[in-house]
Structures are given as C-alpha cells and as structure tokens.
Coordinates of C-alpha atoms (C1' of nucleotides) and ligand atoms in Angstrom, one line a residue:
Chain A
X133 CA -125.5 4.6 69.7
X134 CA -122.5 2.3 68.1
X135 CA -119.7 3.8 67.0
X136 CA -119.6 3.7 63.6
X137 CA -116.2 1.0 63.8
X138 CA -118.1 -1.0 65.7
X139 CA -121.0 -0.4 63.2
X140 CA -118.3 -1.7 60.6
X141 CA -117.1 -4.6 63.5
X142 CA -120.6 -6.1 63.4
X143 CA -121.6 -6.1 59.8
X144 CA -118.2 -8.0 58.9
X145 CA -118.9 -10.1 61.6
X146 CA -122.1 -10.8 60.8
X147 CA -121.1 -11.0 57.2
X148 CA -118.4 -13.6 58.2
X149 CA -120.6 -15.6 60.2
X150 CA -122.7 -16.4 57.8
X151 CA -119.8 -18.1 55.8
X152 CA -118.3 -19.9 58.1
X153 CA -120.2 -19.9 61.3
X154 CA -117.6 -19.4 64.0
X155 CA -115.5 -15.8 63.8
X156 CA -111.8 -15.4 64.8
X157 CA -110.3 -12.9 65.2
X158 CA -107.9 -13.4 62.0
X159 CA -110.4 -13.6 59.8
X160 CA -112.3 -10.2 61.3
X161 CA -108.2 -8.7 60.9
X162 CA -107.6 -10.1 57.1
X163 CA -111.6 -8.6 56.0
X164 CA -111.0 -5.3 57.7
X165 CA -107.3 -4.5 57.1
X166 CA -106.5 -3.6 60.9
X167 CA -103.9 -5.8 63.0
X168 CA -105.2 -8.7 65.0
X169 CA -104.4 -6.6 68.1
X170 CA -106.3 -4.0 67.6
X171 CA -109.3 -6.7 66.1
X172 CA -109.0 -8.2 69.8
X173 CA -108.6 -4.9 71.7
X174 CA -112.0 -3.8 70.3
X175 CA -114.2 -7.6 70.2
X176 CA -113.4 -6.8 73.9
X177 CA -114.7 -3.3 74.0
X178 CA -117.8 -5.2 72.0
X179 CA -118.5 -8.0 74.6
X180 CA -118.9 -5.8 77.1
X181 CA -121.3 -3.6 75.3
X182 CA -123.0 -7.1 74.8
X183 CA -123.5 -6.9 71.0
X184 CA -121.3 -10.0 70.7
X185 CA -119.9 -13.2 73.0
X186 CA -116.1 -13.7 73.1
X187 CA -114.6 -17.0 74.0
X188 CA -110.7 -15.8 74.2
X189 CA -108.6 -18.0 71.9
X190 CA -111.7 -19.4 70.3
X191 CA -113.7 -16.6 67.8
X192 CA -116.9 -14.7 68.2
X193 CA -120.5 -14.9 68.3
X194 CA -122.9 -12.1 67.9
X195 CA -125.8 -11.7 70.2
X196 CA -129.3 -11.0 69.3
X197 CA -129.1 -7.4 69.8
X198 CA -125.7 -7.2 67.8
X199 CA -127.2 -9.4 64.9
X200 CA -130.2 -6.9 65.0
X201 CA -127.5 -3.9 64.6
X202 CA -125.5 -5.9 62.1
X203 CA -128.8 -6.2 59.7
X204 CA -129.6 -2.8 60.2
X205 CA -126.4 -1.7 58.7
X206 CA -126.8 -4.0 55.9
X207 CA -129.9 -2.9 55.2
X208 CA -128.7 1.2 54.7
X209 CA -125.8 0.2 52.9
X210 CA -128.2 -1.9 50.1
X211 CA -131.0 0.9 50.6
X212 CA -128.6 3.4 49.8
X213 CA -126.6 1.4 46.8
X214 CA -129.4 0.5 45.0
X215 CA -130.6 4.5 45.5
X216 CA -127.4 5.5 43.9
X217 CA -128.2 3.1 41.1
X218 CA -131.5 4.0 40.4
X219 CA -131.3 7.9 41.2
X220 CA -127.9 9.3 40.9
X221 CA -127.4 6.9 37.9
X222 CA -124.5 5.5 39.3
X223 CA -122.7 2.5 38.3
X224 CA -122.4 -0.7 39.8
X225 CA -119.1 -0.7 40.2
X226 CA -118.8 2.8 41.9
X227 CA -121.5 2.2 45.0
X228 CA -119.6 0.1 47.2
X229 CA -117.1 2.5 48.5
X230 CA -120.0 5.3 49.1
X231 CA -122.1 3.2 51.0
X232 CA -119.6 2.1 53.0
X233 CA -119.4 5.3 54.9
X234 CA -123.0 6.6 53.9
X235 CA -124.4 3.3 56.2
X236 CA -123.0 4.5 58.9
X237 CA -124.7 8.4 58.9
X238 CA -127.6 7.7 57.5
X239 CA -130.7 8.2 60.0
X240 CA -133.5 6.3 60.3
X241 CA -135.9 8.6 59.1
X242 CA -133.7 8.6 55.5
X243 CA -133.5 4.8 55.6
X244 CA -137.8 5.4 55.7
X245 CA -137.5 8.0 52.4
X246 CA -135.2 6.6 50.4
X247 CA -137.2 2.8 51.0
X248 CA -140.4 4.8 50.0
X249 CA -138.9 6.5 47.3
X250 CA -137.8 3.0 45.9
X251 CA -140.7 1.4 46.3
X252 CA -140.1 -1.0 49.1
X253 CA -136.8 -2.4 47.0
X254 CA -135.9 -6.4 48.0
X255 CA -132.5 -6.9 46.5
X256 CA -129.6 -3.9 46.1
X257 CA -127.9 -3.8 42.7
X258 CA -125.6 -6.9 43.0
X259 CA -128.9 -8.5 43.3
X260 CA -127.8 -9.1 47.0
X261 CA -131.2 -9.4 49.5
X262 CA -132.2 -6.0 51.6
X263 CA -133.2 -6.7 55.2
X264 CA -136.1 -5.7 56.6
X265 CA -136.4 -3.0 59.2
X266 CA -137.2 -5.1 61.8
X267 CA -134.1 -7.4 60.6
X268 CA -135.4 -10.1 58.5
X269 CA -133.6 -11.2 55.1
X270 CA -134.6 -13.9 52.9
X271 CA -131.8 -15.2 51.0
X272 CA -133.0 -16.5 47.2
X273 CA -132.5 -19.5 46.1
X274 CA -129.3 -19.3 43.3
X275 CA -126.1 -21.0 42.2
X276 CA -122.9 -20.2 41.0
X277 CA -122.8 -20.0 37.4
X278 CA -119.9 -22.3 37.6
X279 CA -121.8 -25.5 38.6
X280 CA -124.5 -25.0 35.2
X281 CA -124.3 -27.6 32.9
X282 CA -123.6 -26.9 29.2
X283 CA -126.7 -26.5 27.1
X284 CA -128.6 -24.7 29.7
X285 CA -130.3 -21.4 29.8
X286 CA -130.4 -19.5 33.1
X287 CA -131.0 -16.0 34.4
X288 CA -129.4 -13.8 36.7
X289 CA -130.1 -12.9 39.7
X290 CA -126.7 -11.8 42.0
X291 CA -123.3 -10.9 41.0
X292 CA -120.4 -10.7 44.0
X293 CA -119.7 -7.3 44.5
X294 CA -116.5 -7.9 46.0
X295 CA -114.5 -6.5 43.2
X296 CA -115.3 -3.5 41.5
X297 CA -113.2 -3.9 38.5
X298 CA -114.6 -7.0 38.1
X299 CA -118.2 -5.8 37.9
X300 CA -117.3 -3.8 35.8
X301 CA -115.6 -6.0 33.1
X302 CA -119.0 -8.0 34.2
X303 CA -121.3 -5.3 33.1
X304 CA -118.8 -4.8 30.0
X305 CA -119.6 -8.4 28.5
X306 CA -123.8 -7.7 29.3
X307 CA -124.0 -9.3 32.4
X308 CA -126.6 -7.5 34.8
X309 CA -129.0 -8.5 37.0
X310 CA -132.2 -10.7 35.5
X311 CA -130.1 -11.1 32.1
X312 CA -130.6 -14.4 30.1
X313 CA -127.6 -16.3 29.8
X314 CA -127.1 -19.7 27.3
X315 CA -124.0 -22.1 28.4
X316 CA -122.9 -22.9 25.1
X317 CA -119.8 -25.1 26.5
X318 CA -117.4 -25.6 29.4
X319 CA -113.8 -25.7 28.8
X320 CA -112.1 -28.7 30.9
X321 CA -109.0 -27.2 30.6
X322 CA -109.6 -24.5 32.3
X323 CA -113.0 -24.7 33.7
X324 CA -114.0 -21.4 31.4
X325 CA -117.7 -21.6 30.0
X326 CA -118.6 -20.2 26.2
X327 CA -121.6 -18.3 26.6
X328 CA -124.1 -16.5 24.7
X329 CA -125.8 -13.0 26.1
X330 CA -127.9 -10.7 23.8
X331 CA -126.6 -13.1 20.5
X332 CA -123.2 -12.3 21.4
X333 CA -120.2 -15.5 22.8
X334 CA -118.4 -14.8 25.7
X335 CA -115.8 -16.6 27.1
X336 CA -116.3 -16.4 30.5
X337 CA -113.4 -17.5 33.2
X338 CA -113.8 -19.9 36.2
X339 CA -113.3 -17.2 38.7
X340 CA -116.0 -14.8 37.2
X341 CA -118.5 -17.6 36.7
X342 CA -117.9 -18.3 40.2
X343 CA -119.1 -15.0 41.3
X344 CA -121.9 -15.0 39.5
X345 CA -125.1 -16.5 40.8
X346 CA -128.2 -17.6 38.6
X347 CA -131.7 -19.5 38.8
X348 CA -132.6 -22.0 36.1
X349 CA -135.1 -20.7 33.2
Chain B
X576 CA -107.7 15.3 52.8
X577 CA -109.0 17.7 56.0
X578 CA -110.7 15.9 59.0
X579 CA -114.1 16.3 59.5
X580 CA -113.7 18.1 62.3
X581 CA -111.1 20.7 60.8
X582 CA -114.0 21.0 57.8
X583 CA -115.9 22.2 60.3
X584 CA -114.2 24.7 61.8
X585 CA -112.9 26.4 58.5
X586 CA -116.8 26.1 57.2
X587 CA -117.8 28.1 60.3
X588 CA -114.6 30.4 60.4
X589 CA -116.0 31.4 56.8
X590 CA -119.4 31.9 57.9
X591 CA -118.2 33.7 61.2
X592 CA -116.2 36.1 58.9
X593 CA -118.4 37.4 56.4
X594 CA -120.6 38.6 59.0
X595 CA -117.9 40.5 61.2
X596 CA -114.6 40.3 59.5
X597 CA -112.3 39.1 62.4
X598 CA -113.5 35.5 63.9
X599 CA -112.2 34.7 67.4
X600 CA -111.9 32.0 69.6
X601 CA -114.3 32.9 72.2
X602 CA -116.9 33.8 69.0
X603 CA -115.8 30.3 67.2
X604 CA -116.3 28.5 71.0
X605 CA -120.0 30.1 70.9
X606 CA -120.6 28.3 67.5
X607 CA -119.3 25.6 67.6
X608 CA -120.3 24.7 71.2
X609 CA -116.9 24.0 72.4
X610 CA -114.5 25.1 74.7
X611 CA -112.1 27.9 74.1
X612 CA -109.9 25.7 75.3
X613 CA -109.9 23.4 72.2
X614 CA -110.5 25.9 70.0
X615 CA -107.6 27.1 70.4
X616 CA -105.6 24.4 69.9
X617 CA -107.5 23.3 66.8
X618 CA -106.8 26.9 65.5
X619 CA -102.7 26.1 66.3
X620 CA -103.4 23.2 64.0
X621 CA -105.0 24.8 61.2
X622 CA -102.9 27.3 60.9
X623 CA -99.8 25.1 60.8
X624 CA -101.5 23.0 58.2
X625 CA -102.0 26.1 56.4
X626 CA -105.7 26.6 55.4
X627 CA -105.5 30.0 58.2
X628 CA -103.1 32.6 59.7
X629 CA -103.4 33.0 63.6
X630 CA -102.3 36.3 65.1
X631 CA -102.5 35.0 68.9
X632 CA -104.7 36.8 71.4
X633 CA -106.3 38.9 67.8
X634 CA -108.2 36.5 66.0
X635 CA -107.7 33.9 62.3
X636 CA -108.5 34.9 58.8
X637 CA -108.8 31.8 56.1
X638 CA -106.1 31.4 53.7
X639 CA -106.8 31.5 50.0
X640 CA -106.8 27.7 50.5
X641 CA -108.9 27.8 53.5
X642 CA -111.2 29.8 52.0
X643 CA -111.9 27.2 49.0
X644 CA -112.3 24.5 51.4
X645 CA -114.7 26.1 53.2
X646 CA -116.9 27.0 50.5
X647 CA -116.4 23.8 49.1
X648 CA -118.1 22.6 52.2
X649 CA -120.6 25.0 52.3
X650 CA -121.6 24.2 48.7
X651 CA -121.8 20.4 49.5
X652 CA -124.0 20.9 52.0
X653 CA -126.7 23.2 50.3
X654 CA -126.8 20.4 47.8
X655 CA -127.1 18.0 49.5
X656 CA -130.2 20.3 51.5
X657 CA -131.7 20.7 48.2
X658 CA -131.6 17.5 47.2
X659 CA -133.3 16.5 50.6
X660 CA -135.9 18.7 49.7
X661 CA -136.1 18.0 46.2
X662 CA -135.7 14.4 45.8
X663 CA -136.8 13.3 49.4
X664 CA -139.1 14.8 50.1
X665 CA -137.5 16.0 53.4
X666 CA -139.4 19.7 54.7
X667 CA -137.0 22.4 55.3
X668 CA -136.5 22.2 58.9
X669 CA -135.8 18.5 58.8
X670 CA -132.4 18.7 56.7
X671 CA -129.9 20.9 58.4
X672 CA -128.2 18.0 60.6
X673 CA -128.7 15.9 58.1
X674 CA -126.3 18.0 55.6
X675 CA -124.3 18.5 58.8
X676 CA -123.0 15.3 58.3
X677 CA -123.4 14.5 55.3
X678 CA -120.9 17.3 54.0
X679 CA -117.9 15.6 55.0
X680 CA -118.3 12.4 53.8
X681 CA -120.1 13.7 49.9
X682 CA -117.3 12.2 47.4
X683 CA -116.8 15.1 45.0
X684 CA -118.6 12.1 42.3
X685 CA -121.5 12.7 44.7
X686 CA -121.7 16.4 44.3
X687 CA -121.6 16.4 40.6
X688 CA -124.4 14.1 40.1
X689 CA -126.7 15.8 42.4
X690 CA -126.1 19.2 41.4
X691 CA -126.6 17.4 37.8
X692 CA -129.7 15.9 38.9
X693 CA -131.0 19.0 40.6
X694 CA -130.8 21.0 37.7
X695 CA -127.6 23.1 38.7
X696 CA -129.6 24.9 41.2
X697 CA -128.7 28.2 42.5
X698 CA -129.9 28.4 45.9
X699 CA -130.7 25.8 48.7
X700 CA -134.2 25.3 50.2
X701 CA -133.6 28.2 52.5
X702 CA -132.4 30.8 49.7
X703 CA -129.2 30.6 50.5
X704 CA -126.8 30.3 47.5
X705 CA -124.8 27.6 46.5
X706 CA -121.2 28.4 45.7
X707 CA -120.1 27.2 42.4
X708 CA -117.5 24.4 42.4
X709 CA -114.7 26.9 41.5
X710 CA -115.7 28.9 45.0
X711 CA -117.8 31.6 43.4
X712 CA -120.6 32.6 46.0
X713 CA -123.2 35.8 44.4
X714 CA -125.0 36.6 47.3
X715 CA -128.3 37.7 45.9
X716 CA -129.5 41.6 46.6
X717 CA -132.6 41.1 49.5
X718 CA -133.2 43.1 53.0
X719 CA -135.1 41.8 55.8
X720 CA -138.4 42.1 56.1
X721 CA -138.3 44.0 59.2
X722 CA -137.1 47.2 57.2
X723 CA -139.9 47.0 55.4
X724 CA -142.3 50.1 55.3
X725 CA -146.0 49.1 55.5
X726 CA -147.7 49.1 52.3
X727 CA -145.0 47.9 50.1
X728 CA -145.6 44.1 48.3
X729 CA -142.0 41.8 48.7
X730 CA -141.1 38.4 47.7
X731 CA -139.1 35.9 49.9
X732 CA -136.4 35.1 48.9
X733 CA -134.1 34.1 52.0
X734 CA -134.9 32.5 55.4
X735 CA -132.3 32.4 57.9
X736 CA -132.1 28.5 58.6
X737 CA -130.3 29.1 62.5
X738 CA -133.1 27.7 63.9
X739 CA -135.1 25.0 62.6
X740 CA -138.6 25.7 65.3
X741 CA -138.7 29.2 63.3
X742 CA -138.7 27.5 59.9
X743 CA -141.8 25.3 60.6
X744 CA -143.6 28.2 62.2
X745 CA -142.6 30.1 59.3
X746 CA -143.7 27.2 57.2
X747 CA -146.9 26.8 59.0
X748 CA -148.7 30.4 58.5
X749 CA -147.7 29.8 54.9
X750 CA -144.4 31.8 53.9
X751 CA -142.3 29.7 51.4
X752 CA -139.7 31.1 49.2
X753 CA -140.5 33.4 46.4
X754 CA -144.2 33.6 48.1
X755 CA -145.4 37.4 47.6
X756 CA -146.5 39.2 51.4
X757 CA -148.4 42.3 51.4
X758 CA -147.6 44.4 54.8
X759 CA -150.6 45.9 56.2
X760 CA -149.3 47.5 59.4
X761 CA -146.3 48.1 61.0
X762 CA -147.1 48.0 65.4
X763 CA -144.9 50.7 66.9
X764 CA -145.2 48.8 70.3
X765 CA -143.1 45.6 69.3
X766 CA -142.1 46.3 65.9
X767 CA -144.1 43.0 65.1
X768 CA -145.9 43.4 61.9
X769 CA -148.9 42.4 60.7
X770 CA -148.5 40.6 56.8
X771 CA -151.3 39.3 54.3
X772 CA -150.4 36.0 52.5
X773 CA -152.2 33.9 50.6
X774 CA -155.3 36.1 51.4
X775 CA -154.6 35.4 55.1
X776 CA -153.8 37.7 57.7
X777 CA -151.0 37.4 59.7
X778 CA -149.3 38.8 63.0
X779 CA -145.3 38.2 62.3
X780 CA -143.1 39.3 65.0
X781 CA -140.2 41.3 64.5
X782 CA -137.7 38.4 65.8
X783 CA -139.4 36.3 62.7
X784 CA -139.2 39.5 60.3
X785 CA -135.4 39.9 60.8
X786 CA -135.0 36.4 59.5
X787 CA -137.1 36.7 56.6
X788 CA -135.2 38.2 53.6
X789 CA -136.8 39.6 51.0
X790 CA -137.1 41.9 47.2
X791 CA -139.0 44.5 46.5
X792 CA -141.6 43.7 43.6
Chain C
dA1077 C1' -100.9 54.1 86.2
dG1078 C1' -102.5 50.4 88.7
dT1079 C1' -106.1 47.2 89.4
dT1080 C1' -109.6 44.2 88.0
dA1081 C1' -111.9 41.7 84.5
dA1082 C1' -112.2 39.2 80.2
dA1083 C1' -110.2 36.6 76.5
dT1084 C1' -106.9 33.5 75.2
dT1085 C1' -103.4 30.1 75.6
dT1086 C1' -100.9 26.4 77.9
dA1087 C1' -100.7 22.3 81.0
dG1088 C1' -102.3 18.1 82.2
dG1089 C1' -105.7 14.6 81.4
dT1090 C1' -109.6 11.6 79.0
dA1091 C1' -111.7 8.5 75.2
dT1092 C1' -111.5 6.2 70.8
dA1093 C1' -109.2 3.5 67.7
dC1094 C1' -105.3 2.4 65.8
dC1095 C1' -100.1 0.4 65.8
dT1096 C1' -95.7 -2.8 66.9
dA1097 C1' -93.5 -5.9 69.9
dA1098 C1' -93.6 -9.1 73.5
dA1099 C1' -96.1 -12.6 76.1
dT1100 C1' -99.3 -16.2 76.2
dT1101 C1' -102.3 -19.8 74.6
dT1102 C1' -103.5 -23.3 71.3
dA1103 C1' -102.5 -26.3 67.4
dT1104 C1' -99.3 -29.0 64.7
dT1105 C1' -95.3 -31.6 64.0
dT1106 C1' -91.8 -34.7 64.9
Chain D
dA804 C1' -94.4 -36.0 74.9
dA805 C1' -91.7 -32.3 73.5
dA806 C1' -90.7 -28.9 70.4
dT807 C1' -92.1 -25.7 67.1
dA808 C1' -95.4 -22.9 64.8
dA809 C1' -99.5 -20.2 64.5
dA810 C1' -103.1 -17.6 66.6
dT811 C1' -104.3 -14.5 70.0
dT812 C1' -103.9 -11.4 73.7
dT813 C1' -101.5 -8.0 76.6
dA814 C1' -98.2 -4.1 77.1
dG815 C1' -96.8 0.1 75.8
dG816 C1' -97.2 3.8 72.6
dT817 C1' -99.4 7.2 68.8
dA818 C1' -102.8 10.6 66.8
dT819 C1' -107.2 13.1 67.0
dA820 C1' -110.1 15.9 69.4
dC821 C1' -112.2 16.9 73.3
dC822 C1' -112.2 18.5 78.6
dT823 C1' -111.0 21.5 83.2
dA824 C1' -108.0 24.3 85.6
dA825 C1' -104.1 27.3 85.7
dA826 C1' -101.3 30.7 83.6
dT827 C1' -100.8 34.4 80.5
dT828 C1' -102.0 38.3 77.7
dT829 C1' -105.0 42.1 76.5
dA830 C1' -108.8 45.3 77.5
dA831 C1' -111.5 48.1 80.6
dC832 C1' -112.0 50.8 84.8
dT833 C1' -111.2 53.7 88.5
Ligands
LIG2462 MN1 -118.9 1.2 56.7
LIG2463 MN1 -124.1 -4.5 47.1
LIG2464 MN1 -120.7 19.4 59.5
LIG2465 MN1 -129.7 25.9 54.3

DNA sequence: AGTTAAATTTAGGTATACCTAAATTTATTT
DNA sequence: AAATAAATTTAGGTATACCTAAATTTAACT
C-alpha cells in the first residue's frame, strides 16, 4: 500500500502531466507547498517503488502502475465529493478540502457503496470526469467560456474547482453545472462578458470566464 | 489539534477507564497492540500536553480536557458507524475499522451533517450510545443476557462490537437490536442457553450471552 | 527481610516525511 | 566561451511514533 503522501505525490503528478506533459520537480514543489528538496528526496523514494521514472535534472514520468494508482485516487476524491454534494447537502465550495484527506482512507469496498449509492455518477460536482475503476476517464468535450462569441447560448458543464471562494461567488451569480448561459456582450477593455442567467445580467470577469467550461446549445 | 495517534490513545484511555477506573501501561499496551515501551513515552507526552495526569509506575486518569476529546472521538465514530449502516448500506461487522479511521480525519462540518441526516440518533448500530457534542454520554440501563433466568422475554438492546466474527454469527441465527428472545432453558453444564427467536430455536453459548445486552420486557 | 518476578521507564535506534543550507548541474546571458 | 542565474540534488538535521534491550521501580513470595 502507498503512503498516503505518495498517494498525494502521484495524483498531482498525474494531475500535472496532463497539463504540461513533462513534470519537474518545481512545479510538483509550487502545487504541493513542500520545498523542492524534500519534492526530490521523495520522487526518489517513488522511482524505486517503480510508480514513476526519474531523469535527474530533467522531471518525471509516471509509470503504468503509478498512472493506475494516480486514477484511483482521483476517482475517491470525485466519488466522494459528488457524495457530499448529493447526500450530506454540501456545497461546492466546501468538498475540496474533505476529499482531500477522505481519498486517501477510503477502501475499496466504500468506493463500491458510495458508486452504487450514486448511481454509477460520471462527472463530480465541478462537472470534472470520474474515472473508472479499472482507470479509464473520458474527458468531455468543452471550452472556456472565455473564447464564446457574443450572441451565443451555451450550457455548462465544468467549473475549476481550484478556488473555493470563487465557486462560491460562481454559484452566487447562478452558475452551476448544466445552467443555460446567453453572452450578451464582451467588453474589449477588459475582456469581461455581459451575461444573462435565469433573466438576470451578470458581468462576468476574464478570469472567472476562464474557469468556466461550456458546450454550445 | 491532537494527532491521530494521541486521539487514539485518549479514546482508549476513556474506554479503558470506565471499565476499571485506573488504566495502565501494560493494560493500554494490551489494547492498543503496542509496546509498553512506547506507551509509555506517548503517556509522557500526553500528559505534558495536558489532556492526562501520569503518576509514574501507578497508572493516567484523563483530564477534564482529555476527557472531552475522547468522547468527542468516540461520538465521531458511532456516527460515522451509523451512518455506515444507515446510509451505506454497510452490515454491522463491516464498519468498525472503517470508523477507526475515519474518526480522526471527520471535520466537525462532517459530524453535524450526518448526525443531521441520521436523525440525531441515540445509539450506534451496535447499541452503544453516542455522546452528545457537549460530551454527555447516558449509558442506557441493560444486563447481559447471561444473567438472565430462563423463562423471562428481553429485548436487545447492546452487542458488544470487540469482535466483529461474533457479530455476524450473532447476525446470522437472527439477533438484531431491539429483537425480543424468549429463554427456554438455561444448561447447567456450560451455562450456554438455549433462546427462541423469531419462532426459531437456538443454542447460544454463554461466551455469546455475555456480549448480548439486554431489558427486561 | 531478602529474593525473585512483574511492571514500567529509560536508552538507543529505525522509518517517514518534512526542513534549511550547501553543493552540483543545467540554462541563460553577456 | 565565460560568467551568472536558476533549478535540482545532497548533506545534515527535526518531529512523530514506533521498536528492542537494559535499567529501574514496585509487587509478590518465601
Ligand atoms: Mn489528499
Ligand atoms: Mn472536484
Ligand atoms: Mn482510530
Ligand atoms: Mn460500535
């Protein structure tokens, strides 16, 4: 069994990877808040347990069996947001930090309960894709809000859920998952959007609509 | 914030205590299933944090302080049983390492919204009571069901959950809580006893009747 | 009371996972 | 091509929580 840092090691990596494609080990210290010595001290301990390949000086690549361990710990941290959403009644904005410890204790057979009990759920509230057990994950198609032209209508279907207080304000204006949006008009100035949810105008800034992804309607 | 670890020794400190008053390090060791050794030197470091008082070579008694942690713990974990049980569908000797775990890492958010969604229950799956959040613990009145004289009609209220082959056995001939048994006979020879329940007839040891607790009715 | 046994503590050591500071390697300037 | 800067690794050290073996204290016997 992975300790559950290195649990936390290979979902960032993994997370990171997918980005960018090559992982160093500055960009594994700036996402998890520990110095770049101790990020190399333990991508060593990692390469020996084979979950990853280290080139020194040059980043990181996980193996098949780490990728496999890396989606598994998505998967329990999604499973187990969207459960708090949809059976504690928590908010959005309040899963991340739960999750982010409950991934890492949560056993296989109450991955298997809470999936049942959810009915087989494919995205986690952020609308953000749930892999399978066996490690698959199909990413939806979706852009950022930020690149819709004015005059279109689009729905959405994942908000980043890097920043809680944002999803908040987010779910504050009527954003949520599957919501119709209008783009009224896009600001030059600024790059803002005027848009319309539920009959109401929102100015909405760069930033935000930059973190919010939609299909067309 | 206490460690995990130091959770767990107060939790079983309190435990320890209620049945015999003074809780040592060799009795602690036993629990726990670690050396005496380390025991005491986790003891050195409670007591210095404050949450018990250590007379050296006597024994520890929780502090005030100690005391609400622990049954802070203890309440977290009968929750979070229940809600196994309730919610999950989990049977009741599938959920004590679960809530083992899960204990120390419940956000105090957590416990409010399950006890919410639980209905503010008063016991856990097993019958044993959940303290309230303020560290009030009524221990409800029952005997085992060993002292009881053959004739008489009880109701289950408790099982002792210390072992978690017993519970399914107990499950599997059909005791539950609040189930009514009927003792027939009492056997002189082995002080096993033989129990109607349900309309069947049972043989119940006397190991399995001291860990059934019960009410007259 | 003196000896032996049991319980407890202390001493010395391990593994994990972090840290800062120093050394090394790689990348970027001039 | 050097020199400087940035990224990375190594060295040396900390805290937690465990261990075994040795020392100490308390309890139990003759
Ligand atoms: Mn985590
Ligand atoms: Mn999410
Ligand atoms: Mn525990
Ligand atoms: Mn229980």
């Amino acid at each position: 069994m992975a300790s559950e840092q290195s649990e936390n090691y290979l979902k960032n990596i993994y997370k990171l990877s997918s980005g960018e494609g090559k992982v160093t080990t500055s960009s594994l210290s700036d996402k998890l808040q520990i110095s770049p010595a101790s990020v190399s001290e333990m991508i060593k301990k990692l390469a020996e347990e084979g979950t990853l390949t280290h080139t020194p000086y040059k980043g990181v690549e996980l193996t098949e069996e780490g990728k496999k361990l890396a989606l598994r710990i998505i998967r329990k941290h999604r499973l187990w947001e969207m459960f708090l959403v949809e059976v504690l009644h928590f908010r959005w904005d309040e899963i991340d930090d739960e999750a982010e410890r409950f991934e890492h204790i949560m056993s296989d057979k109450m991955e298997e309960k809470i999936d049942h009990a959810l009915g087989h759920p494919l995205t986690d509230p952020h609308g953000d894709p749930i892999p399978t057990k066996d490690g698959e994950l199909k990413c939806p198609m979706s852009h950022p809000m930020s690149d819709v032209r004015a005059g279109s209508t689009v729905r959405v279907v994942r908000v980043s859920d890097s920043n809680s207080e944002m999803l908040q304000y987010v779910a504050s204006i009527g954003i949520a998952l599957n919501k119709e949006i209008h783009v009224k008009q896009k600001m030059s100035f600024d790059n803002s959007m005027l848009v319309k949810i539920d009959n109401n105008e929102v100015n909405i800034s760069s930033t935000i609509a930059s973190n919010i992804f939609v299909e067309n309607v």
